[in-house]
Coordinates of C-alpha atoms in Angstrom, one line a residue:
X1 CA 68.2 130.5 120.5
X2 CA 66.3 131.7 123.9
X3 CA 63.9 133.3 125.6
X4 CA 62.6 135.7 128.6
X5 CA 60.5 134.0 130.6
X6 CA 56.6 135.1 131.2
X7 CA 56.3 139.0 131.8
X8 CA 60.1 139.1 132.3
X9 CA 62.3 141.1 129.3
X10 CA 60.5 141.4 126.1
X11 CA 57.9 138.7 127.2
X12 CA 54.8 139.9 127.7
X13 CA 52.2 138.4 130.8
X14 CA 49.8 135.8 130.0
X15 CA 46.6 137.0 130.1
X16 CA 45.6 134.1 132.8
X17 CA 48.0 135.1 135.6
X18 CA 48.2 131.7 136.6
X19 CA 50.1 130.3 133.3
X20 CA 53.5 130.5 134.7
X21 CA 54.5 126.9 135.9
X22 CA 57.6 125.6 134.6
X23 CA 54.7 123.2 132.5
X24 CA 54.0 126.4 130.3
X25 CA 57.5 128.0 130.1
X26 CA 58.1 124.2 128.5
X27 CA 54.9 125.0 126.1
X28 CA 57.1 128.4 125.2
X29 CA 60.3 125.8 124.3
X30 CA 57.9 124.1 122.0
X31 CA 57.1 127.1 120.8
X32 CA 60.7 128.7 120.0
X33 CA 61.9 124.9 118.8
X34 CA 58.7 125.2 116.1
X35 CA 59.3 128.9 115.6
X36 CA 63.0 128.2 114.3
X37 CA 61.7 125.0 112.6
X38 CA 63.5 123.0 114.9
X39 CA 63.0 119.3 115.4
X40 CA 65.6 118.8 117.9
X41 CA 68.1 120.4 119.9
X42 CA 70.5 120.3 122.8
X43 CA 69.0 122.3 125.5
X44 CA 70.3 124.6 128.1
X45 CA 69.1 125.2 131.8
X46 CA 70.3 127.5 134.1
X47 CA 68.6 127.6 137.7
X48 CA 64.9 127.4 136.4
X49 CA 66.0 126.5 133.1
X50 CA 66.6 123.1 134.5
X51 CA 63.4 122.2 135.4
X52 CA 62.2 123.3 131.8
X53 CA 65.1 121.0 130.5
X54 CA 63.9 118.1 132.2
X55 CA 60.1 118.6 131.7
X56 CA 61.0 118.9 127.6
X57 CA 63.0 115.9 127.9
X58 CA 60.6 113.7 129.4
X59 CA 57.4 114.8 127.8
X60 CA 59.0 115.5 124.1
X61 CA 62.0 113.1 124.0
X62 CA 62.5 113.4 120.5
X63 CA 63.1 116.9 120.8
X64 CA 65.8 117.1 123.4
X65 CA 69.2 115.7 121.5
X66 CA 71.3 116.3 125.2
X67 CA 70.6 118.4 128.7
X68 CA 73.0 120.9 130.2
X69 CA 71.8 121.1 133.2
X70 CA 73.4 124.3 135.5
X71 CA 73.1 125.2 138.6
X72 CA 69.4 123.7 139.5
X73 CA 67.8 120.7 140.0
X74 CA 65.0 118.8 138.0
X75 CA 61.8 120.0 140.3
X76 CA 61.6 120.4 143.8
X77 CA 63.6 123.6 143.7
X78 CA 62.7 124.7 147.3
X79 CA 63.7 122.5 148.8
X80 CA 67.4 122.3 147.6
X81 CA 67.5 126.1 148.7
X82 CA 69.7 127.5 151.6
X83 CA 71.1 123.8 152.4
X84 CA 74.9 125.4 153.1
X85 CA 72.9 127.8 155.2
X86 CA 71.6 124.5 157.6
X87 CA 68.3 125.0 156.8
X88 CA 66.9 121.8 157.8
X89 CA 65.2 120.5 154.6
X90 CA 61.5 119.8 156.0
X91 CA 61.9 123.9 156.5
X92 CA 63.2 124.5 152.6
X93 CA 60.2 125.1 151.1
X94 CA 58.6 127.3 153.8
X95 CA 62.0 129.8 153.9
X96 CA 61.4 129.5 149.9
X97 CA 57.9 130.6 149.6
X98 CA 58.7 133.1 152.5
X99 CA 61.8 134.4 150.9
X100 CA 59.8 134.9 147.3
X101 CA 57.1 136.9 149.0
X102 CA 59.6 139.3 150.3
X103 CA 61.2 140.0 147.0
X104 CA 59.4 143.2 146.7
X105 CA 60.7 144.4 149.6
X106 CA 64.2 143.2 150.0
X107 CA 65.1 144.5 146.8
X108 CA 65.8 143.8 143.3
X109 CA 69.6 142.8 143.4
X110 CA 69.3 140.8 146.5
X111 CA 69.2 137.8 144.5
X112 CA 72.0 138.6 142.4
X113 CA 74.2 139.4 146.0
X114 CA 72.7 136.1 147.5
X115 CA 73.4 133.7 144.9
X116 CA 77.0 135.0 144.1
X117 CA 78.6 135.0 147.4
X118 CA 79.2 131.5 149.3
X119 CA 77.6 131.0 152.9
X120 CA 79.1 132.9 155.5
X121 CA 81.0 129.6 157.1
X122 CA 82.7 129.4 153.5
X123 CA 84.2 132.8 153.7
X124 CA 87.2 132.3 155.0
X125 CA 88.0 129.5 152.3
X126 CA 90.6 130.9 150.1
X127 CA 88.7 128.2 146.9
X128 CA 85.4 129.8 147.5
X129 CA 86.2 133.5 147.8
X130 CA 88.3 132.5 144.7
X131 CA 85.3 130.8 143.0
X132 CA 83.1 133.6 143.4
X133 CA 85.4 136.3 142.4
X134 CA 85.3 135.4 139.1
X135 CA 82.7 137.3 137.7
X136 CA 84.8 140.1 138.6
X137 CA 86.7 138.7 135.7
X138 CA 84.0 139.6 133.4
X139 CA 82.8 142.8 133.9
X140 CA 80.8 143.2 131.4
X141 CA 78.6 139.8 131.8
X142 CA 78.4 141.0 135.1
X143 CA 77.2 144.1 134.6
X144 CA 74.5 142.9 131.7
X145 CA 73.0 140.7 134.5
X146 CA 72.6 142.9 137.3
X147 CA 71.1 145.5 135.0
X148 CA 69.0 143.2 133.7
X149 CA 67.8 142.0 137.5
X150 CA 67.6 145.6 138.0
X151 CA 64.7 146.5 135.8
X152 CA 62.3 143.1 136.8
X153 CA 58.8 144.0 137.9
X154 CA 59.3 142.7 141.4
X155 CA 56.0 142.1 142.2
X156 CA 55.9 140.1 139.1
X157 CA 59.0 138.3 139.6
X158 CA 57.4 137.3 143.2
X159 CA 55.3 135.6 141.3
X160 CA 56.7 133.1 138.9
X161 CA 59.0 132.0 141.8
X162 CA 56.6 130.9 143.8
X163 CA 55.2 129.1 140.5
X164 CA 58.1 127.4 140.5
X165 CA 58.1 126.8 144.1
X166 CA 55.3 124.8 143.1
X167 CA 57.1 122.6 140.9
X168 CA 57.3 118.5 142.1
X169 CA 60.9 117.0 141.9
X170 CA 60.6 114.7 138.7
X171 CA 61.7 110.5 138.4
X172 CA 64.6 111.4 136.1
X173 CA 65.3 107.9 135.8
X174 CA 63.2 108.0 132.2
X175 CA 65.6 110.5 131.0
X176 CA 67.4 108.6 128.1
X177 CA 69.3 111.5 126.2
X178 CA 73.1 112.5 127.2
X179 CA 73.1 115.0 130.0
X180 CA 75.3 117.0 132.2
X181 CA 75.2 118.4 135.3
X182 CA 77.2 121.9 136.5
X183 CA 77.0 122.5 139.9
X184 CA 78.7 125.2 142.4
X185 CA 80.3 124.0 145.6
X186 CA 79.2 127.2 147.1
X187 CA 75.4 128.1 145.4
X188 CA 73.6 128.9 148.3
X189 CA 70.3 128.5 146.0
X190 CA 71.1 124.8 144.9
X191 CA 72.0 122.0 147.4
X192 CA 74.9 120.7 145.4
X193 CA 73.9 117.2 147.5
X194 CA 70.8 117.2 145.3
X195 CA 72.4 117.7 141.9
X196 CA 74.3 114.7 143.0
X197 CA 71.6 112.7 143.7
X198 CA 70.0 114.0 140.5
X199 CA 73.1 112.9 138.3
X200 CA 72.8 109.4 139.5
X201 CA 69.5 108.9 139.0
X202 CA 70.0 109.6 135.6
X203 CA 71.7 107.1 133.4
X204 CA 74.9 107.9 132.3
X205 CA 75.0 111.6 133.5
X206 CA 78.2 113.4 133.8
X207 CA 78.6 115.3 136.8
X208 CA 81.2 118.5 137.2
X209 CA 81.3 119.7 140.4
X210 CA 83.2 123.8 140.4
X211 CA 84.5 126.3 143.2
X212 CA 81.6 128.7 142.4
X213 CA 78.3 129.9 143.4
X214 CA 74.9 129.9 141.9
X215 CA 76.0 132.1 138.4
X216 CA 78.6 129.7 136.9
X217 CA 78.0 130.9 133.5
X218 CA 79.9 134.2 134.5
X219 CA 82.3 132.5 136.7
X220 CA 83.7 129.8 134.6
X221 CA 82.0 130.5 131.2
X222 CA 85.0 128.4 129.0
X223 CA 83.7 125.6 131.0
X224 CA 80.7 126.0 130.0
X225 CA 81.6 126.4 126.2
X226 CA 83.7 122.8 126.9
X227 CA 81.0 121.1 128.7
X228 CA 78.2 122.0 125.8
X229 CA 81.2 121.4 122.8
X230 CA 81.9 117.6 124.5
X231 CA 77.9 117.2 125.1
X232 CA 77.3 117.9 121.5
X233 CA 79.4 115.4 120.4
X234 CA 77.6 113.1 122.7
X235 CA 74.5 113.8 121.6
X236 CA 76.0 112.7 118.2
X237 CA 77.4 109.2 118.8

């Protein structure tokens, strides 16, 4: 079970503009978890989603049976952006929110081309060219998504990033339900340094580390299937 985001897909916008931090996209987990008559589950985040994740799972422990956590990092998502670039952190956020308001601009599928090719310096590594060609391997995922970034209202889309641009990093050290991290070697969106901080700051995280960039899902998706199959049985025991 999922859902868009505010204003994105068949989401409409909140009537108060301003009701897009991650805080309310966790009011619209609530919401689908009650909807399905749901008092628990194991919850997926990709990029953004991770932030949601972790905001469930420490304001509605009971709900969150085990974390996935792909390709992001709990809060502070800004500044873990561009690190394989060199970006010097202390600049992160201000590339971020500079970046965001360009969006318009630069185009709807410059996202999609940024986050799925490694940093130039990685190019001419044989493991990341490998890593990132795998989407190639499904065509059709690959097609869905860039269709689907496609048709975003851009201006729109401007809009909830630099919501979540907003968004503090969270003390994860709380977090008492099984969780995994996925991370890409080569996401130029995700400083794969701060998903390993992340992982040991939470106790007993697992942490699995891939050649790929920042859309794992259609690079390695039978990892992904393995990784939620094994978390589910932790979330069991």
């Amino acid at each position: 079970m999922t859902w868009d985001h505010r204003g994105l897909g068949g989401s409409a916008r909140p009537r108060d503009p301003s009701r897009v931090r991650v805080e309310d996209h966790v009011d619209d987990a609530r919401a689908v978890l009650d909807a399905f008559e749901l008092p628990s589950a194991v919850v997926v985040g990709w990029s953004l989603g991770v932030n949601v994740a972790f905001e469930l799972a420490l304001e509605e422990p009971a709900r969150v049976r085990a974390v996935l956590a792909v390709a992001g990092v709990p809060g502070g998502s800004f500044s873990s952006l561009f690190g394989p670039y060199g970006v010097p952190r202390r600049l992160r956020p201000r590339v971020g929110r500079v970046s965001s308001r360009l969006l318009p601009v630069l185009g709807p599928l410059l996202p999609v081309v940024v986050g799925s090719l490694p940093p130039p310096h990685a190019l001419l590594s044989p493991d990341a060219v490998r890593g990132a060609a795998r989407e190639a391997a499904h065509p059709g995922a690959l097609y869905a998504v860039l269709q689907a970034f496609s048709r975003h209202d851009w201006a729109w889309y401007r809009h909830l990033a630099l919501a979540v641009g907003e968004h503090p990093p969270l003390d994860v050290a709380g977090v008492r339900c099984p969780v995994t991290f996925v991370a890409g070697r080569y996401d130029t969106l995700v400083d794969v340094a701060d998903v390993r901080t992340a992982a040991r700051v939470v106790p007993g995280a697992r942490l699995r580390v891939l050649s790929g960039t920042h859309f794992l899902p259609l690079q390695y998706p039978g990892v992904m299937v393995e990784e939620l199959s094994r978390l589910g049985q932790r979330s069991t025991t």
